[in-house]
PDB file of C-alpha atoms and ligand atoms in Angstrom:
ATOM      1  CA  MET A 290     164.602 207.689 137.430  1.00 58.00           C
ATOM      2  CA  THR A 291     165.610 205.328 139.731  1.00 66.00           C
ATOM      3  CA  THR A 292     163.909 202.126 140.323  1.00 70.00           C
ATOM      4  CA  LYS A 293     162.992 200.894 143.313  1.00 71.00           C
ATOM      5  CA  PRO A 294     164.398 197.056 144.207  1.00 70.00           C
ATOM      6  CA  ILE A 295     161.235 194.473 144.626  1.00 82.00           C
ATOM      7  CA  ILE A 296     162.198 193.222 148.008  1.00 84.00           C
ATOM      8  CA  GLU A 297     164.184 195.279 150.948  1.00 87.00           C
ATOM      9  CA  ILE A 298     166.668 193.408 152.548  1.00 88.00           C
ATOM     10  CA  ASP A 299     168.032 195.063 156.141  1.00 92.00           C
ATOM     11  CA  PRO A 300     172.194 194.790 155.412  1.00 92.00           C
ATOM     12  CA  TYR A 301     172.652 192.542 158.781  1.00 93.00           C
ATOM     13  CA  GLU A 302     170.662 190.014 156.552  1.00 94.00           C
ATOM     14  CA  LYS A 303     172.073 190.184 154.034  1.00 94.00           C
ATOM     15  CA  THR A 304     175.788 189.434 155.523  1.00 95.00           C
ATOM     16  CA  TRP A 305     173.904 186.632 157.734  1.00 96.00           C
ATOM     17  CA  MET A 306     172.369 185.353 154.400  1.00 96.00           C
ATOM     18  CA  ARG A 307     176.074 185.740 153.379  1.00 96.00           C
ATOM     19  CA  ILE A 308     178.044 183.809 156.024  1.00 97.00           C
ATOM     20  CA  SER A 309     174.909 181.145 155.990  1.00 97.00           C
ATOM     21  CA  LEU A 310     176.264 180.287 152.442  1.00 97.00           C
ATOM     22  CA  GLY A 311     179.787 180.001 153.307  1.00 98.00           C
ATOM     23  CA  LEU A 312     179.510 177.666 155.958  1.00 98.00           C
ATOM     24  CA  LEU A 313     177.094 175.426 153.771  1.00 98.00           C
ATOM     25  CA  VAL A 314     180.213 176.199 150.862  1.00 98.00           C
ATOM     26  CA  VAL A 315     182.321 175.217 154.181  1.00 98.00           C
ATOM     27  CA  PHE A 316     180.375 171.650 155.220  1.00 97.00           C
ATOM     28  CA  ILE A 317     179.963 170.357 151.744  1.00 96.00           C
ATOM     29  CA  ILE A 318     184.439 171.266 150.859  1.00 96.00           C
ATOM     30  CA  MET A 319     184.454 169.239 154.536  1.00 95.00           C
ATOM     31  CA  VAL A 320     182.224 166.152 153.730  1.00 93.00           C
ATOM     32  CA  GLY A 321     184.383 165.781 150.445  1.00 93.00           C
ATOM     33  CA  VAL A 322     187.630 165.731 152.322  1.00 93.00           C
ATOM     34  CA  ALA A 323     185.860 163.068 154.996  1.00 89.00           C
ATOM     35  CA  GLY A 324     184.687 161.246 152.620  1.00 86.00           C
ATOM     36  CA  TYR A 325     187.477 160.931 149.690  1.00 89.00           C
ATOM     37  CA  ALA A 326     190.901 161.775 151.512  1.00 88.00           C
ATOM     38  CA  LEU A 327     190.439 161.065 155.249  1.00 84.00           C
ATOM     39  CA  GLY A 328     188.009 157.614 154.269  1.00 78.00           C
ATOM     40  CA  PHE A 329     185.635 158.292 156.631  1.00 81.00           C
ATOM     41  CA  GLN A 330     182.626 155.449 155.794  1.00 80.00           C
ATOM     42  CA  LEU A 331     178.788 155.499 156.587  1.00 79.00           C
ATOM     43  CA  PRO A 332     177.798 152.592 158.148  1.00 76.00           C
ATOM     44  CA  ALA A 333     176.148 150.770 155.837  1.00 73.00           C
ATOM     45  CA  SER A 334     173.132 148.511 156.461  1.00 70.00           C
ATOM     46  CA  GLU A 335     171.387 147.662 153.844  1.00 73.00           C
ATOM     47  CA  THR A 336     171.219 143.495 154.384  1.00 87.00           C
ATOM     48  CA  ARG A 337     167.900 142.818 156.653  1.00 91.00           C
ATOM     49  CA  VAL A 338     168.500 139.444 158.587  1.00 93.00           C
ATOM     50  CA  ASN A 339     166.059 137.362 160.930  1.00 94.00           C
ATOM     51  CA  PRO A 340     167.553 138.063 164.898  1.00 93.00           C
ATOM     52  CA  GLN A 341     165.569 134.926 165.320  1.00 94.00           C
ATOM     53  CA  THR A 342     166.996 132.550 163.188  1.00 94.00           C
ATOM     54  CA  VAL A 343     170.300 134.522 162.440  1.00 93.00           C
ATOM     55  CA  ALA A 344     172.452 132.750 165.084  1.00 92.00           C
ATOM     56  CA  THR A 345     171.085 128.901 164.382  1.00 93.00           C
ATOM     57  CA  ASP A 346     170.127 128.634 160.667  1.00 92.00           C
ATOM     58  CA  PRO A 347     172.875 127.145 158.772  1.00 92.00           C
ATOM     59  CA  ASN A 348     172.852 128.919 156.166  1.00 92.00           C
ATOM     60  CA  SER A 349     173.820 132.588 158.109  1.00 93.00           C
ATOM     61  CA  PRO A 350     177.210 132.767 158.334  1.00 94.00           C
ATOM     62  CA  TRP A 351     176.279 134.421 162.049  1.00 95.00           C
ATOM     63  CA  SER A 352     176.076 130.230 163.026  1.00 94.00           C
ATOM     64  CA  ASN A 353     179.496 130.092 162.667  1.00 94.00           C
ATOM     65  CA  PRO A 354     180.878 133.775 163.564  1.00 95.00           C
ATOM     66  CA  GLY A 355     184.497 134.328 163.029  1.00 95.00           C
ATOM     67  CA  LEU A 356     186.970 135.173 160.019  1.00 96.00           C
ATOM     68  CA  ARG A 357     187.389 134.194 156.961  1.00 96.00           C
ATOM     69  CA  GLU A 358     190.234 134.900 154.188  1.00 96.00           C
ATOM     70  CA  LEU A 359     188.762 135.926 151.041  1.00 96.00           C
ATOM     71  CA  ALA A 360     192.100 136.277 149.693  1.00 94.00           C
ATOM     72  CA  PRO A 361     195.876 136.906 151.034  1.00 93.00           C
ATOM     73  CA  GLY A 362     195.279 139.882 153.174  1.00 93.00           C
ATOM     74  CA  LYS A 363     191.724 140.357 152.255  1.00 97.00           C
ATOM     75  CA  TYR A 364     189.403 139.482 154.852  1.00 97.00           C
ATOM     76  CA  GLU A 365     185.183 139.515 156.421  1.00 97.00           C
ATOM     77  CA  VAL A 366     184.354 138.894 159.496  1.00 97.00           C
ATOM     78  CA  TYR A 367     181.227 137.584 161.200  1.00 97.00           C
ATOM     79  CA  ILE A 368     180.453 139.028 164.301  1.00 97.00           C
ATOM     80  CA  LEU A 369     177.282 138.140 166.297  1.00 97.00           C
ATOM     81  CA  ALA A 370     176.246 140.873 169.348  1.00 96.00           C
ATOM     82  CA  GLN A 371     174.481 139.583 171.975  1.00 96.00           C
ATOM     83  CA  ILE A 372     173.662 140.285 175.547  1.00 94.00           C
ATOM     84  CA  TRP A 373     176.261 140.482 177.012  1.00 94.00           C
ATOM     85  CA  LEU A 374     179.414 139.821 174.726  1.00 95.00           C
ATOM     86  CA  PHE A 375     180.644 139.765 171.207  1.00 97.00           C
ATOM     87  CA  ASN A 376     181.289 136.078 169.614  1.00 95.00           C
ATOM     88  CA  PRO A 377     184.022 136.067 168.399  1.00 96.00           C
ATOM     89  CA  ARG A 378     185.770 137.839 171.539  1.00 96.00           C
ATOM     90  CA  GLU A 379     189.232 137.678 169.550  1.00 97.00           C
ATOM     91  CA  ILE A 380     190.530 138.532 166.125  1.00 96.00           C
ATOM     92  CA  THR A 381     193.799 138.041 164.421  1.00 96.00           C
ATOM     93  CA  VAL A 382     195.289 139.331 161.767  1.00 97.00           C
ATOM     94  CA  PRO A 383     198.591 140.390 159.806  1.00 96.00           C
ATOM     95  CA  VAL A 384     199.225 143.679 159.465  1.00 97.00           C
ATOM     96  CA  GLY A 385     198.006 145.384 156.020  1.00 96.00           C
ATOM     97  CA  SER A 386     195.246 143.044 156.065  1.00 97.00           C
ATOM     98  CA  THR A 387     192.026 144.167 154.916  1.00 97.00           C
ATOM     99  CA  VAL A 388     188.970 143.974 156.902  1.00 97.00           C
ATOM    100  CA  THR A 389     185.522 143.969 156.622  1.00 96.00           C
ATOM    101  CA  PHE A 390     183.360 143.774 159.320  1.00 96.00           C
ATOM    102  CA  TYR A 391     179.900 142.342 159.244  1.00 96.00           C
ATOM    103  CA  VAL A 392     177.827 142.946 162.736  1.00 96.00           C
ATOM    104  CA  THR A 393     174.567 141.820 163.811  1.00 96.00           C
ATOM    105  CA  SER A 394     172.903 141.476 166.783  1.00 96.00           C
ATOM    106  CA  LYS A 395     170.508 138.505 167.965  1.00 95.00           C
ATOM    107  CA  ASP A 396     168.862 140.021 170.606  1.00 95.00           C
ATOM    108  CA  VAL A 397     168.796 143.823 171.866  1.00 96.00           C
ATOM    109  CA  GLN A 398     170.574 147.016 170.290  1.00 96.00           C
ATOM    110  CA  HIS A 399     174.184 146.863 170.669  1.00 97.00           C
ATOM    111  CA  GLY A 400     176.990 148.908 169.346  1.00 97.00           C
ATOM    112  CA  PHE A 401     180.633 148.666 167.859  1.00 97.00           C
ATOM    113  CA  LYS A 402     183.698 150.374 167.941  1.00 97.00           C
ATOM    114  CA  ILE A 403     187.031 149.598 167.488  1.00 97.00           C
ATOM    115  CA  GLN A 404     189.696 151.974 169.306  1.00 95.00           C
ATOM    116  CA  ASP A 405     192.344 153.837 167.057  1.00 92.00           C
ATOM    117  CA  THR A 406     190.023 153.566 163.603  1.00 92.00           C
ATOM    118  CA  ASN A 407     187.204 154.872 161.841  1.00 88.00           C
ATOM    119  CA  ILE A 408     184.878 152.384 162.799  1.00 93.00           C
ATOM    120  CA  ASN A 409     181.829 153.259 165.296  1.00 93.00           C
ATOM    121  CA  MET A 410     178.741 151.592 164.339  1.00 94.00           C
ATOM    122  CA  GLN A 411     175.047 151.130 165.824  1.00 94.00           C
ATOM    123  CA  ILE A 412     174.176 147.507 165.897  1.00 95.00           C
ATOM    124  CA  ILE A 413     170.453 146.898 165.401  1.00 94.00           C
ATOM    125  CA  PRO A 414     168.787 143.836 165.806  1.00 95.00           C
ATOM    126  CA  GLY A 415     167.550 142.538 161.865  1.00 94.00           C
ATOM    127  CA  TYR A 416     170.146 144.755 160.454  1.00 95.00           C
ATOM    128  CA  VAL A 417     173.623 144.075 159.397  1.00 95.00           C
ATOM    129  CA  SER A 418     176.084 146.951 159.659  1.00 94.00           C
ATOM    130  CA  THR A 419     179.225 146.778 157.353  1.00 94.00           C
ATOM    131  CA  LEU A 420     182.564 148.631 157.515  1.00 93.00           C
ATOM    132  CA  THR A 421     186.180 148.558 155.969  1.00 93.00           C
ATOM    133  CA  HIS A 422     189.119 148.639 157.825  1.00 94.00           C
ATOM    134  CA  VAL A 423     192.908 148.597 156.272  1.00 95.00           C
ATOM    135  CA  PHE A 424     195.203 147.732 159.861  1.00 96.00           C
ATOM    136  CA  ASP A 425     198.403 149.240 158.667  1.00 95.00           C
ATOM    137  CA  LYS A 426     199.892 149.141 162.289  1.00 95.00           C
ATOM    138  CA  PRO A 427     200.882 145.742 164.475  1.00 96.00           C
ATOM    139  CA  GLY A 428     199.454 146.140 168.011  1.00 96.00           C
ATOM    140  CA  GLU A 429     195.669 145.621 169.772  1.00 97.00           C
ATOM    141  CA  TYR A 430     192.544 147.354 168.833  1.00 97.00           C
ATOM    142  CA  PRO A 431     189.910 146.884 171.069  1.00 98.00           C
ATOM    143  CA  TYR A 432     186.593 146.677 170.366  1.00 97.00           C
ATOM    144  CA  ILE A 433     183.620 147.820 172.477  1.00 97.00           C
ATOM    145  CA  CYS A 434     180.196 147.820 172.790  1.00 97.00           C
ATOM    146  CA  THR A 435     179.274 151.533 173.045  1.00 97.00           C
ATOM    147  CA  GLU A 436     175.187 151.623 173.455  1.00 96.00           C
ATOM    148  CA  TYR A 437     173.504 150.900 177.123  1.00 96.00           C
ATOM    149  CA  CYS A 438     172.022 147.265 176.471  1.00 96.00           C
ATOM    150  CA  GLY A 439     171.761 145.892 180.001  1.00 95.00           C
ATOM    151  CA  SER A 440     173.526 145.239 183.272  1.00 95.00           C
ATOM    152  CA  GLY A 441     176.286 143.461 181.768  1.00 95.00           C
ATOM    153  CA  HIS A 442     177.209 146.237 179.322  1.00 97.00           C
ATOM    154  CA  ALA A 443     180.536 147.368 180.549  1.00 95.00           C
ATOM    155  CA  ALA A 444     181.268 143.630 179.636  1.00 94.00           C
ATOM    156  CA  MET A 445     180.711 143.590 176.161  1.00 96.00           C
ATOM    157  CA  PHE A 446     184.215 144.116 175.080  1.00 97.00           C
ATOM    158  CA  GLY A 447     186.931 141.772 173.111  1.00 97.00           C
ATOM    159  CA  LYS A 448     190.159 142.691 171.036  1.00 97.00           C
ATOM    160  CA  ILE A 449     191.628 142.666 167.389  1.00 97.00           C
ATOM    161  CA  ILE A 450     195.083 141.097 167.581  1.00 97.00           C
ATOM    162  CA  VAL A 451     197.136 142.441 164.428  1.00 97.00           C
ATOM    163  CA  GLU A 452     200.145 140.784 164.369  1.00 95.00           C
ATOM    164  CA  PRO A 453     203.640 142.031 162.921  1.00 93.00           C
TER     165      PRO A 453
HETATM  166 CU1  CUA B 525     175.676 145.482 174.204  1.00 76.79          CU
HETATM  167 CU2  CUA B 525     176.233 147.373 175.291  1.00 76.79          CU
END
Protein backbone atom coordinates (compact mmCIF):
# COMPACT_ATOMS: atom_id res chain seq x y z
CA MET A 1 0.00 0.00 0.00
CA THR A 2 1.47 3.35 -0.99
CA THR A 3 0.63 6.66 0.68
CA LYS A 4 0.18 9.71 -1.49
CA PRO A 5 2.02 12.84 -0.35
CA ILE A 6 -0.35 15.55 0.90
CA ILE A 7 1.13 18.22 -1.37
CA GLU A 8 2.52 17.38 -4.76
CA ILE A 9 5.51 19.58 -5.57
CA ASP A 10 6.88 19.69 -9.07
CA PRO A 11 10.57 18.64 -9.15
CA TYR A 12 11.54 21.93 -10.84
CA GLU A 13 9.78 23.90 -8.12
CA LYS A 14 11.56 21.83 -5.49
CA THR A 15 14.91 22.71 -7.09
CA TRP A 16 14.09 26.43 -7.06
CA MET A 17 12.93 26.26 -3.45
CA ARG A 18 16.29 24.72 -2.53
CA ILE A 19 18.17 27.43 -4.50
CA SER A 20 16.15 30.18 -2.76
CA LEU A 21 16.90 28.74 0.68
CA GLY A 22 20.57 28.39 -0.28
CA LEU A 23 20.67 32.06 -1.32
CA LEU A 24 19.18 33.10 2.03
CA VAL A 25 21.95 31.21 3.83
CA VAL A 26 24.59 32.84 1.58
CA PHE A 27 23.17 36.33 2.27
CA ILE A 28 23.07 35.75 6.03
CA ILE A 29 26.74 34.67 5.93
CA MET A 30 27.63 37.74 3.81
CA VAL A 31 25.94 40.10 6.30
CA GLY A 32 27.84 38.42 9.15
CA VAL A 33 31.20 38.68 7.36
CA ALA A 34 30.56 42.33 6.38
CA GLY A 35 29.53 43.32 9.92
CA TYR A 36 31.99 41.34 12.03
CA ALA A 37 35.04 40.72 9.80
CA LEU A 38 35.03 43.75 7.47
CA GLY A 39 33.69 46.26 9.99
CA PHE A 40 30.72 47.50 7.95
CA GLN A 41 28.44 49.72 10.01
CA LEU A 42 24.96 51.06 9.46
CA PRO A 43 24.71 54.82 9.85
CA ALA A 44 22.79 55.28 13.09
CA SER A 45 20.47 58.23 13.50
CA GLU A 46 19.03 57.64 16.94
CA THR A 47 19.44 61.26 18.11
CA ARG A 48 16.99 63.98 17.11
CA VAL A 49 17.76 67.69 17.02
CA ASN A 50 15.83 70.80 16.09
CA PRO A 51 17.19 71.94 12.69
CA GLN A 52 15.98 75.49 13.35
CA THR A 53 18.15 75.94 16.45
CA VAL A 54 20.88 73.31 16.00
CA ALA A 55 23.40 75.86 14.65
CA THR A 56 22.62 78.68 17.12
CA ASP A 57 21.64 77.08 20.45
CA PRO A 58 24.73 77.43 22.72
CA ASN A 59 23.96 73.98 24.21
CA SER A 60 24.14 72.39 20.76
CA PRO A 61 27.60 71.05 19.80
CA TRP A 62 26.88 72.20 16.21
CA SER A 63 26.82 75.86 17.36
CA ASN A 64 30.59 75.37 17.48
CA PRO A 65 31.25 72.54 15.00
CA GLY A 66 34.64 70.85 14.80
CA LEU A 67 36.99 68.34 16.32
CA ARG A 68 37.13 67.43 20.02
CA GLU A 69 39.83 65.22 21.51
CA LEU A 70 38.32 62.74 23.98
CA ALA A 71 41.55 60.88 24.80
CA PRO A 72 44.90 60.43 23.04
CA GLY A 73 44.07 59.07 19.57
CA LYS A 74 40.32 59.25 20.18
CA TYR A 75 38.28 62.05 18.66
CA GLU A 76 34.76 63.10 17.91
CA VAL A 77 33.84 65.61 15.27
CA TYR A 78 30.64 67.59 14.92
CA ILE A 79 29.91 68.56 11.33
CA LEU A 80 27.11 70.86 10.24
CA ALA A 81 25.86 70.43 6.69
CA GLN A 82 24.11 73.37 5.10
CA ILE A 83 23.54 74.79 1.64
CA TRP A 84 26.26 74.61 0.32
CA LEU A 85 29.10 73.76 2.62
CA PHE A 86 30.26 71.56 5.43
CA ASN A 87 31.37 73.25 8.62
CA PRO A 88 34.24 72.56 9.25
CA ARG A 89 35.73 72.21 5.77
CA GLU A 90 38.98 70.72 7.00
CA ILE A 91 39.84 68.35 9.85
CA THR A 92 43.34 67.30 10.88
CA VAL A 93 44.04 64.21 13.00
CA PRO A 94 47.17 62.12 13.64
CA VAL A 95 47.49 58.72 11.97
CA GLY A 96 45.90 55.86 13.90
CA SER A 97 43.10 58.07 15.27
CA THR A 98 39.63 56.73 15.94
CA VAL A 99 37.16 59.40 14.87
CA THR A 100 33.42 59.38 15.48
CA PHE A 101 31.44 61.65 13.16
CA TYR A 102 28.22 63.38 14.22
CA VAL A 103 26.68 65.02 11.20
CA THR A 104 23.40 66.91 10.90
CA SER A 105 21.82 69.42 8.55
CA LYS A 106 20.23 72.76 9.39
CA ASP A 107 18.30 73.06 6.13
CA VAL A 108 17.76 70.40 3.45
CA GLN A 109 18.78 66.78 2.97
CA HIS A 110 22.47 66.23 2.20
CA GLY A 111 24.87 63.29 1.97
CA PHE A 112 28.23 62.72 3.62
CA LYS A 113 30.77 60.35 2.10
CA ILE A 114 34.46 60.09 2.96
CA GLN A 115 36.62 58.70 0.15
CA ASP A 116 38.53 55.47 0.87
CA THR A 117 36.48 54.68 4.00
CA ASN A 118 33.20 52.88 4.74
CA ILE A 119 31.59 56.19 5.73
CA ASN A 120 28.65 57.14 3.55
CA MET A 121 25.61 58.58 5.28
CA GLN A 122 22.39 60.36 4.49
CA ILE A 123 22.12 63.67 6.37
CA ILE A 124 18.52 64.50 7.18
CA PRO A 125 17.52 67.74 8.94
CA GLY A 126 16.40 66.94 12.49
CA TYR A 127 18.49 63.77 12.76
CA VAL A 128 22.12 63.09 13.69
CA SER A 129 23.99 60.57 11.53
CA THR A 130 26.86 58.82 13.31
CA LEU A 131 29.67 56.53 12.21
CA THR A 132 33.18 55.78 13.48
CA HIS A 133 36.34 55.24 11.46
CA VAL A 134 39.97 54.43 12.31
CA PHE A 135 42.40 56.35 10.07
CA ASP A 136 45.29 53.90 9.74
CA LYS A 137 47.02 55.48 6.73
CA PRO A 138 48.30 59.04 6.47
CA GLY A 139 47.02 61.17 3.63
CA GLU A 140 44.08 63.29 2.55
CA TYR A 141 40.54 61.94 2.68
CA PRO A 142 38.10 64.19 0.82
CA TYR A 143 34.48 64.23 1.95
CA ILE A 144 31.65 65.17 -0.37
CA CYS A 145 27.90 65.69 -0.41
CA THR A 146 26.33 62.73 -2.19
CA GLU A 147 22.70 63.87 -2.39
CA TYR A 148 21.60 66.58 -4.78
CA CYS A 149 20.76 69.59 -2.60
CA GLY A 150 20.51 72.48 -5.06
CA SER A 151 22.62 74.56 -7.41
CA GLY A 152 25.70 74.59 -5.15
CA HIS A 153 25.67 70.83 -4.51
CA ALA A 154 28.92 70.22 -6.43
CA ALA A 155 30.72 72.79 -4.23
CA MET A 156 29.91 70.88 -1.02
CA PHE A 157 33.11 69.16 -0.01
CA GLY A 158 35.92 69.19 2.52
CA LYS A 159 38.85 67.04 3.58
CA ILE A 160 40.36 65.15 6.46
CA ILE A 161 44.12 65.40 6.74
CA VAL A 162 45.68 62.42 8.47
CA GLU A 163 49.17 63.38 9.59
CA PRO A 164 51.97 60.84 9.90
CU1 LIG B 1 24.54 69.03 0.04
CU2 LIG B 1 24.43 68.02 -2.12
